[in-house]
Short mmCIF file of C-alpha atoms in Angstrom, two decimals:
data_model
loop_
_atom_site.label_atom_id
_atom_site.label_comp_id
_atom_site.label_asym_id
_atom_site.label_seq_id
_atom_site.Cartn_x
_atom_site.Cartn_y
_atom_site.Cartn_z
CA UNK A 983 -6.90 87.66 -22.25
CA UNK A 984 -5.97 91.30 -22.75
CA UNK A 985 -8.34 94.13 -21.92
CA UNK A 986 -8.68 94.89 -25.63
CA UNK A 987 -9.88 91.35 -26.41
CA UNK A 988 -11.94 91.22 -23.22
CA UNK A 989 -13.70 94.51 -24.03
CA UNK A 990 -15.03 92.96 -27.22
CA UNK A 991 -16.94 90.27 -25.33
CA UNK A 992 -20.62 90.97 -24.69
CA UNK A 993 -21.23 88.04 -22.37
CA UNK A 994 -19.39 86.17 -19.62
CA UNK A 995 -17.70 82.85 -20.33
CA UNK A 996 -18.30 81.51 -16.82
CA UNK A 997 -20.75 82.27 -14.01
CA UNK A 998 -20.44 81.52 -10.30
CA UNK A 999 -23.81 81.40 -8.55
CA UNK A 1000 -23.87 81.15 -4.77
CA UNK A 1001 -27.34 79.68 -4.24
CA UNK A 1002 -27.49 80.17 -0.47
CA UNK A 1003 -25.34 80.88 2.56
CA UNK A 1004 -27.29 78.26 4.51
CA UNK A 1005 -24.92 75.56 5.72
CA UNK A 1006 -24.92 72.62 8.12
CA UNK A 1007 -21.40 73.54 9.25
CA UNK A 1008 -19.86 76.55 10.98
CA UNK A 1009 -16.36 76.41 9.54
CA UNK A 1010 -13.79 78.50 11.40
CA UNK A 1011 -12.48 80.02 8.17
CA UNK A 1012 -15.70 80.53 6.19
CA UNK A 1013 -15.40 83.71 4.15
CA UNK A 1014 -19.18 84.23 4.01
CA UNK A 1015 -19.95 83.16 7.62
CA UNK A 1016 -22.10 80.33 6.28
CA UNK A 1017 -24.79 78.95 8.57
CA UNK A 1018 -28.11 80.72 8.45
CA UNK A 1019 -29.44 81.83 5.06
CA UNK A 1020 -29.48 85.53 4.24
CA UNK A 1021 -32.85 87.22 4.88
CA UNK A 1022 -33.20 88.31 1.25
CA UNK A 1023 -31.94 85.33 -0.72
CA UNK A 1024 -33.55 84.68 -4.08
CA UNK A 1025 -36.92 82.94 -3.85
CA UNK A 1026 -37.66 79.82 -5.88
CA UNK A 1027 -39.58 81.92 -8.41
CA UNK A 1028 -36.76 84.47 -8.64
CA UNK A 1029 -34.21 81.67 -9.03
CA UNK A 1030 -36.13 80.29 -12.00
CA UNK A 1031 -36.04 83.73 -13.61
CA UNK A 1032 -32.28 83.83 -13.01
CA UNK A 1033 -31.96 80.41 -14.68
CA UNK A 1034 -33.58 81.90 -17.76
CA UNK A 1035 -31.20 84.88 -17.74
CA UNK A 1036 -28.17 82.67 -17.20
CA UNK A 1037 -29.35 80.21 -19.83
CA UNK A 1038 -29.63 82.97 -22.43
CA UNK A 1039 -26.30 84.56 -21.44
CA UNK A 1040 -24.14 82.45 -23.80
CA UNK A 1041 -21.90 81.54 -20.85
CA UNK A 1042 -20.30 78.12 -21.14
CA UNK A 1043 -19.93 77.00 -17.53
CA UNK A 1044 -21.88 77.59 -14.32
CA UNK A 1045 -20.46 76.86 -10.86
CA UNK A 1046 -23.10 76.38 -8.15
CA UNK A 1047 -21.87 77.12 -4.64
CA UNK A 1048 -22.93 78.11 -1.11
CA UNK A 1049 -22.94 77.83 1.89
CA UNK A 1050 -23.95 74.31 1.15
CA UNK A 1051 -25.96 74.62 -2.04
CA UNK A 1052 -27.64 71.21 -1.60
CA UNK A 1053 -29.59 72.73 1.30
CA UNK A 1054 -31.66 74.77 -1.14
CA UNK A 1055 -34.86 72.80 -1.65
CA UNK A 1056 -34.93 73.75 -5.33
CA UNK A 1057 -31.26 72.85 -5.96
CA UNK A 1058 -31.99 70.10 -8.46
CA UNK A 1059 -34.72 72.12 -10.18
CA UNK A 1060 -32.23 74.96 -10.70
CA UNK A 1061 -29.58 72.53 -11.91
CA UNK A 1062 -31.95 70.82 -14.34
CA UNK A 1063 -33.09 74.12 -15.84
CA UNK A 1064 -29.48 75.14 -16.42
CA UNK A 1065 -28.69 71.75 -17.94
CA UNK A 1066 -31.62 72.20 -20.31
CA UNK A 1067 -29.77 75.26 -21.66
CA UNK A 1068 -26.72 73.04 -22.34
CA UNK A 1069 -24.67 74.73 -19.62
CA UNK A 1070 -21.65 72.83 -18.27
CA UNK A 1071 -22.47 72.41 -14.57
CA UNK A 1072 -19.97 72.20 -11.72
CA UNK A 1073 -20.61 72.34 -8.00
CA UNK A 1074 -18.81 73.04 -4.70
CA UNK A 1075 -19.75 71.08 -1.57
CA UNK A 1076 -18.53 70.26 1.92
CA UNK A 1077 -19.35 66.64 1.08
CA UNK A 1078 -21.72 65.95 3.96
CA UNK A 1079 -24.74 65.19 1.78
CA UNK A 1080 -22.97 63.38 -1.05
CA UNK A 1081 -24.47 59.96 -0.38
CA UNK A 1082 -24.92 57.47 -3.19
CA UNK A 1083 -28.52 58.50 -3.91
CA UNK A 1084 -27.72 62.22 -4.11
CA UNK A 1085 -24.66 61.64 -6.27
CA UNK A 1086 -26.68 59.45 -8.62
CA UNK A 1087 -29.13 62.35 -9.03
CA UNK A 1088 -26.21 64.73 -9.65
CA UNK A 1089 -25.00 62.44 -12.42
CA UNK A 1090 -28.45 62.18 -13.99
CA UNK A 1091 -28.84 65.96 -13.82
CA UNK A 1092 -25.68 66.42 -15.85
CA UNK A 1093 -23.01 67.55 -13.38
CA UNK A 1094 -19.56 67.04 -14.86
CA UNK A 1095 -17.41 67.99 -11.88
CA UNK A 1096 -17.82 68.47 -8.12
CA UNK A 1097 -15.25 70.09 -5.82
CA UNK A 1098 -15.25 68.80 -2.25
CA UNK A 1099 -13.50 70.50 0.67
CA UNK A 1100 -10.84 68.25 2.21
CA UNK A 1101 -8.58 69.86 4.79
CA UNK A 1102 -6.45 67.01 6.05
CA UNK A 1103 -5.40 63.41 5.56
CA UNK A 1104 -7.38 62.41 8.64
CA UNK A 1105 -10.34 63.65 10.64
CA UNK A 1106 -8.52 65.64 13.32
CA UNK A 1107 -7.55 68.83 11.43
CA UNK A 1108 -10.46 68.68 8.98
CA UNK A 1109 -13.17 68.25 11.61
CA UNK A 1110 -11.54 70.95 13.75
CA UNK A 1111 -11.52 73.48 10.91
CA UNK A 1112 -15.01 72.50 9.77
CA UNK A 1113 -16.22 72.64 13.39
CA UNK A 1114 -18.18 69.45 12.67
CA UNK A 1115 -17.30 65.97 14.00
CA UNK A 1116 -17.53 63.32 11.31
CA UNK A 1117 -17.19 65.78 8.44
CA UNK A 1118 -13.90 64.34 7.11
CA UNK A 1119 -15.31 60.83 6.85
CA UNK A 1120 -18.43 62.11 5.09
CA UNK A 1121 -16.31 64.15 2.66
CA UNK A 1122 -14.12 61.16 1.75
CA UNK A 1123 -17.16 58.93 1.24
CA UNK A 1124 -18.71 61.67 -0.88
CA UNK A 1125 -15.61 61.80 -3.08
CA UNK A 1126 -15.68 58.03 -3.49
CA UNK A 1127 -19.37 58.17 -4.47
CA UNK A 1128 -18.66 60.83 -7.09
CA UNK A 1129 -15.91 58.80 -8.71
CA UNK A 1130 -18.03 55.63 -8.66
CA UNK A 1131 -20.80 57.48 -10.52
CA UNK A 1132 -18.45 58.86 -13.17
CA UNK A 1133 -18.36 62.47 -11.93
CA UNK A 1134 -14.96 64.15 -11.87
CA UNK A 1135 -13.97 64.86 -8.26
CA UNK A 1136 -11.66 67.72 -7.31
CA UNK A 1137 -10.57 68.92 -3.88
CA UNK A 1138 -10.34 72.32 -2.23
CA UNK A 1139 -7.73 72.55 0.55
CA UNK A 1140 -7.61 75.55 2.88
CA UNK A 1141 -4.21 75.93 4.59
CA UNK A 1142 -4.32 77.03 8.22
CA UNK A 1143 -1.76 76.91 11.01
CA UNK A 1144 -2.69 73.41 12.18
CA UNK A 1145 -3.03 71.61 8.82
CA UNK A 1146 -0.68 73.33 6.38
CA UNK A 1147 2.16 70.88 7.03
CA UNK A 1148 -0.03 68.01 5.77
CA UNK A 1149 -0.18 69.22 2.16
CA UNK A 1150 2.32 66.65 0.88
CA UNK A 1151 0.52 63.72 2.50
CA UNK A 1152 -2.83 65.14 1.38
CA UNK A 1153 -1.69 65.21 -2.25
CA UNK A 1154 -0.53 61.59 -1.97
CA UNK A 1155 -3.90 60.65 -0.48
CA UNK A 1156 -5.82 62.47 -3.21
CA UNK A 1157 -3.86 60.65 -5.90
CA UNK A 1158 -4.85 57.35 -4.26
CA UNK A 1159 -8.50 58.45 -4.17
CA UNK A 1160 -8.50 59.34 -7.86
CA UNK A 1161 -8.84 63.11 -7.48
CA UNK A 1162 -8.10 64.99 -10.71
CA UNK A 1163 -7.27 68.42 -9.26
CA UNK A 1164 -6.50 70.20 -5.98
CA UNK A 1165 -7.19 73.92 -5.57
CA UNK A 1166 -5.42 75.72 -2.77
CA UNK A 1167 -3.69 78.98 -1.88
CA UNK A 1168 -3.46 81.58 0.83
CA UNK A 1169 -6.04 81.90 3.59
CA UNK A 1170 -8.15 85.03 3.02
CA UNK A 1171 -8.95 87.18 6.11
CA UNK A 1172 -12.66 87.40 5.41
CA UNK A 1173 -15.73 86.34 7.34
CA UNK A 1174 -14.88 83.95 10.17
CA UNK A 1175 -11.27 83.74 8.98
CA UNK A 1176 -11.00 87.46 9.79
CA UNK A 1177 -12.48 86.84 13.26
CA UNK A 1178 -10.25 83.80 13.91
CA UNK A 1179 -7.16 85.11 12.13
CA UNK A 1180 -4.72 84.79 15.02
CA UNK A 1181 -5.45 81.11 15.57
CA UNK A 1182 -5.71 80.20 11.88
CA UNK A 1183 -3.13 82.20 9.91
CA UNK A 1184 0.00 80.23 8.90
CA UNK A 1185 3.40 81.84 9.39
CA UNK A 1186 5.58 82.97 6.49
CA UNK A 1187 7.86 80.00 7.14
CA UNK A 1188 4.91 77.62 6.95
CA UNK A 1189 3.79 79.19 3.68
CA UNK A 1190 7.31 78.90 2.23
CA UNK A 1191 7.42 75.17 3.00
CA UNK A 1192 3.84 74.80 1.76
CA UNK A 1193 4.53 76.27 -1.66
CA UNK A 1194 7.85 74.43 -1.96
CA UNK A 1195 6.02 71.16 -1.34
CA UNK A 1196 3.42 72.08 -3.95
CA UNK A 1197 6.19 72.78 -6.48
CA UNK A 1198 7.82 69.42 -5.72
CA UNK A 1199 4.57 67.47 -5.86
CA UNK A 1200 3.59 69.17 -9.11
CA UNK A 1201 6.68 67.64 -10.71
CA UNK A 1202 6.28 64.28 -8.97
CA UNK A 1203 2.67 63.82 -10.09
CA UNK A 1204 2.85 65.57 -13.45
CA UNK A 1205 0.11 64.14 -15.63
CA UNK A 1206 -1.60 62.38 -12.70
CA UNK A 1207 -3.13 65.26 -10.77
CA UNK A 1208 -3.35 69.01 -11.37
CA UNK A 1209 -2.29 71.30 -8.52
CA UNK A 1210 -3.76 74.79 -8.84
CA UNK A 1211 -2.27 77.42 -6.53
CA UNK A 1212 -1.14 81.04 -6.50
CA UNK A 1213 1.50 82.34 -4.13
CA UNK A 1214 0.10 85.85 -3.81
CA UNK A 1215 -3.60 85.98 -4.63
CA UNK A 1216 -3.84 89.74 -4.22
CA UNK A 1217 -0.93 90.33 -6.60
CA UNK A 1218 -2.73 88.13 -9.11
CA UNK A 1219 -6.01 90.00 -8.60
CA UNK A 1220 -4.31 93.40 -8.84
CA UNK A 1221 -3.32 92.56 -12.41
CA UNK A 1222 -6.91 91.81 -13.37
CA UNK A 1223 -7.73 95.46 -14.03
CA UNK A 1224 -5.80 95.02 -17.28
CA UNK A 1225 -6.92 91.44 -18.01
CA UNK A 1226 -10.03 90.60 -15.96
CA UNK A 1227 -11.62 87.17 -16.34
CA UNK A 1228 -14.83 86.97 -18.38
CA UNK A 1229 -16.80 86.02 -15.31
CA UNK A 1230 -19.93 86.97 -13.34
CA UNK A 1231 -20.37 86.23 -9.61
CA UNK A 1232 -23.98 86.07 -8.33
CA UNK A 1233 -24.46 86.20 -4.55
CA UNK A 1234 -27.47 84.51 -2.84
CA UNK A 1235 -29.17 87.90 -2.56
CA UNK A 1236 -28.95 88.39 -6.32
CA UNK A 1237 -26.24 91.02 -6.00
CA UNK A 1238 -23.35 90.83 -8.44
CA UNK A 1239 -19.89 90.84 -6.87
CA UNK A 1240 -16.77 92.01 -8.67
CA UNK A 1241 -14.88 89.00 -7.30
CA UNK A 1242 -14.91 86.57 -4.38
CA UNK A 1243 -12.28 88.65 -2.59
CA UNK A 1244 -12.93 92.30 -3.46
CA UNK A 1245 -15.78 94.12 -1.64
CA UNK A 1246 -17.51 95.67 -4.64
CA UNK A 1247 -21.12 95.19 -5.74
CA UNK A 1248 -22.20 96.02 -9.29
CA UNK A 1249 -25.96 95.52 -9.45
CA UNK A 1250 -28.80 93.05 -8.92
CA UNK A 1251 -29.70 90.07 -11.09
CA UNK A 1252 -33.35 90.64 -10.16
CA UNK A 1253 -33.45 93.96 -12.02
CA UNK A 1254 -30.70 93.81 -14.60
CA UNK A 1255 -29.80 91.64 -17.56
CA UNK A 1256 -26.60 89.61 -17.74
CA UNK A 1257 -25.44 91.83 -20.60
CA UNK A 1258 -25.92 94.99 -18.49
CA UNK A 1259 -24.17 93.47 -15.50
CA UNK A 1260 -21.29 92.16 -17.56
CA UNK A 1261 -20.83 95.58 -19.15
CA UNK A 1262 -20.65 97.19 -15.71
CA UNK A 1263 -18.28 94.44 -14.56
CA UNK A 1264 -15.88 95.20 -17.42
CA UNK A 1265 -15.95 98.92 -16.72
CA UNK A 1266 -15.57 98.47 -12.96
CA UNK A 1267 -11.96 97.35 -13.29
CA UNK A 1268 -11.15 100.73 -14.87
CA UNK A 1269 -12.66 102.83 -12.07
CA UNK A 1270 -10.51 104.85 -9.69
CA UNK A 1271 -12.20 103.25 -6.66
CA UNK A 1272 -11.20 99.74 -7.66
CA UNK A 1273 -7.70 100.64 -8.80
CA UNK A 1274 -7.02 102.70 -5.65
CA UNK A 1275 -8.22 99.83 -3.47
CA UNK A 1276 -6.01 97.33 -5.29
CA UNK A 1277 -3.00 99.58 -4.74
CA UNK A 1278 -3.58 99.42 -0.97
CA UNK A 1279 -4.37 95.71 -0.75
CA UNK A 1280 -1.25 94.03 -2.10
CA UNK A 1281 -1.19 91.08 0.31
CA UNK A 1282 -3.87 89.17 2.20
CA UNK A 1283 -2.70 90.67 5.51
CA UNK A 1284 -3.49 94.14 4.17
CA UNK A 1285 -7.21 93.42 4.65
CA UNK A 1286 -6.49 93.46 8.39
CA UNK A 1287 -5.24 97.06 8.19
CA UNK A 1288 -8.48 98.47 6.78
CA UNK A 1289 -11.34 96.58 8.49
CA UNK A 1290 -13.66 99.62 8.42
CA UNK A 1291 -12.39 101.19 5.20
CA UNK A 1292 -14.32 99.24 2.57
CA UNK A 1293 -15.31 101.15 -0.58
CA UNK A 1294 -18.66 100.33 -2.14
CA UNK A 1295 -19.20 100.38 -5.87
CA UNK A 1296 -22.87 99.94 -6.80
CA UNK A 1297 -23.92 100.57 -10.37
CA UNK A 1298 -27.56 100.75 -9.36
CA UNK A 1299 -26.68 104.16 -7.95
CA UNK A 1300 -23.68 105.26 -10.01
CA UNK A 1301 -24.02 104.03 -13.56
CA UNK A 1302 -21.41 106.36 -15.02
CA UNK A 1303 -18.13 104.54 -15.31
CA UNK A 1304 -15.50 106.13 -17.51
#
């Protein structure tokens, strides 16, 4: 999508809504330091108002995420309200709570696809990264429950130093499970991954073998499973100023983020309409702040060079964006 075509859109095509940062796990690599909820997360009443805004936004798909989004008491109420607007619902989970009863409710609510984190072909690397004994077994059972209830199951794999060599075996395992897609890529030095970078970051040699294996497996399993990966995420993001995705990212606090990786905030869903926020989002990619930042951050490791040099773009304060 070129910027010219994109600029003609008045609404996002997809919306990612992080419902909460509350989580039952304390994953070593978590980019949002999931665990305790934020002090100013949207209330149940505010979330219902957001459902109305999202429902009227003309977006096609909504991805619900966390933390662990199932820990929000009003998760299924939010999901049902979005379904009532004929939104296509997807969901990200660590898999811990995906028992048969919960998955049956997901199916009845209208979820079409659920992505489950799976970071190894056995419990050792997965449970270590997730910092939670038993989490691998629960994730696998959750995936099996999804497939049994007719919900498409996909997998998110995070490569770190002690599991990256397993990617080939993991793909084989996922094919056996009936997974339709695996999403993976470089580890981002954010949140706990930033704190634990030295023990988690794969070497360049490991990454080279990792991506070579992905290329080989993509050919081997062509038509059986989709492998989604990007060799240099920051290079991909740096091109988005000219062709940004038609997307809105809502944080648990109601703030609108420019992307999952870039540290820019555009406004607040509590006070602004989706149309306003999407307009600011489109303009943000043209600003000098964003473009200058993208010129400095060309690789994931570049985040480590500027830990205290994070620009802040907030359209609640600076609405002018030429």
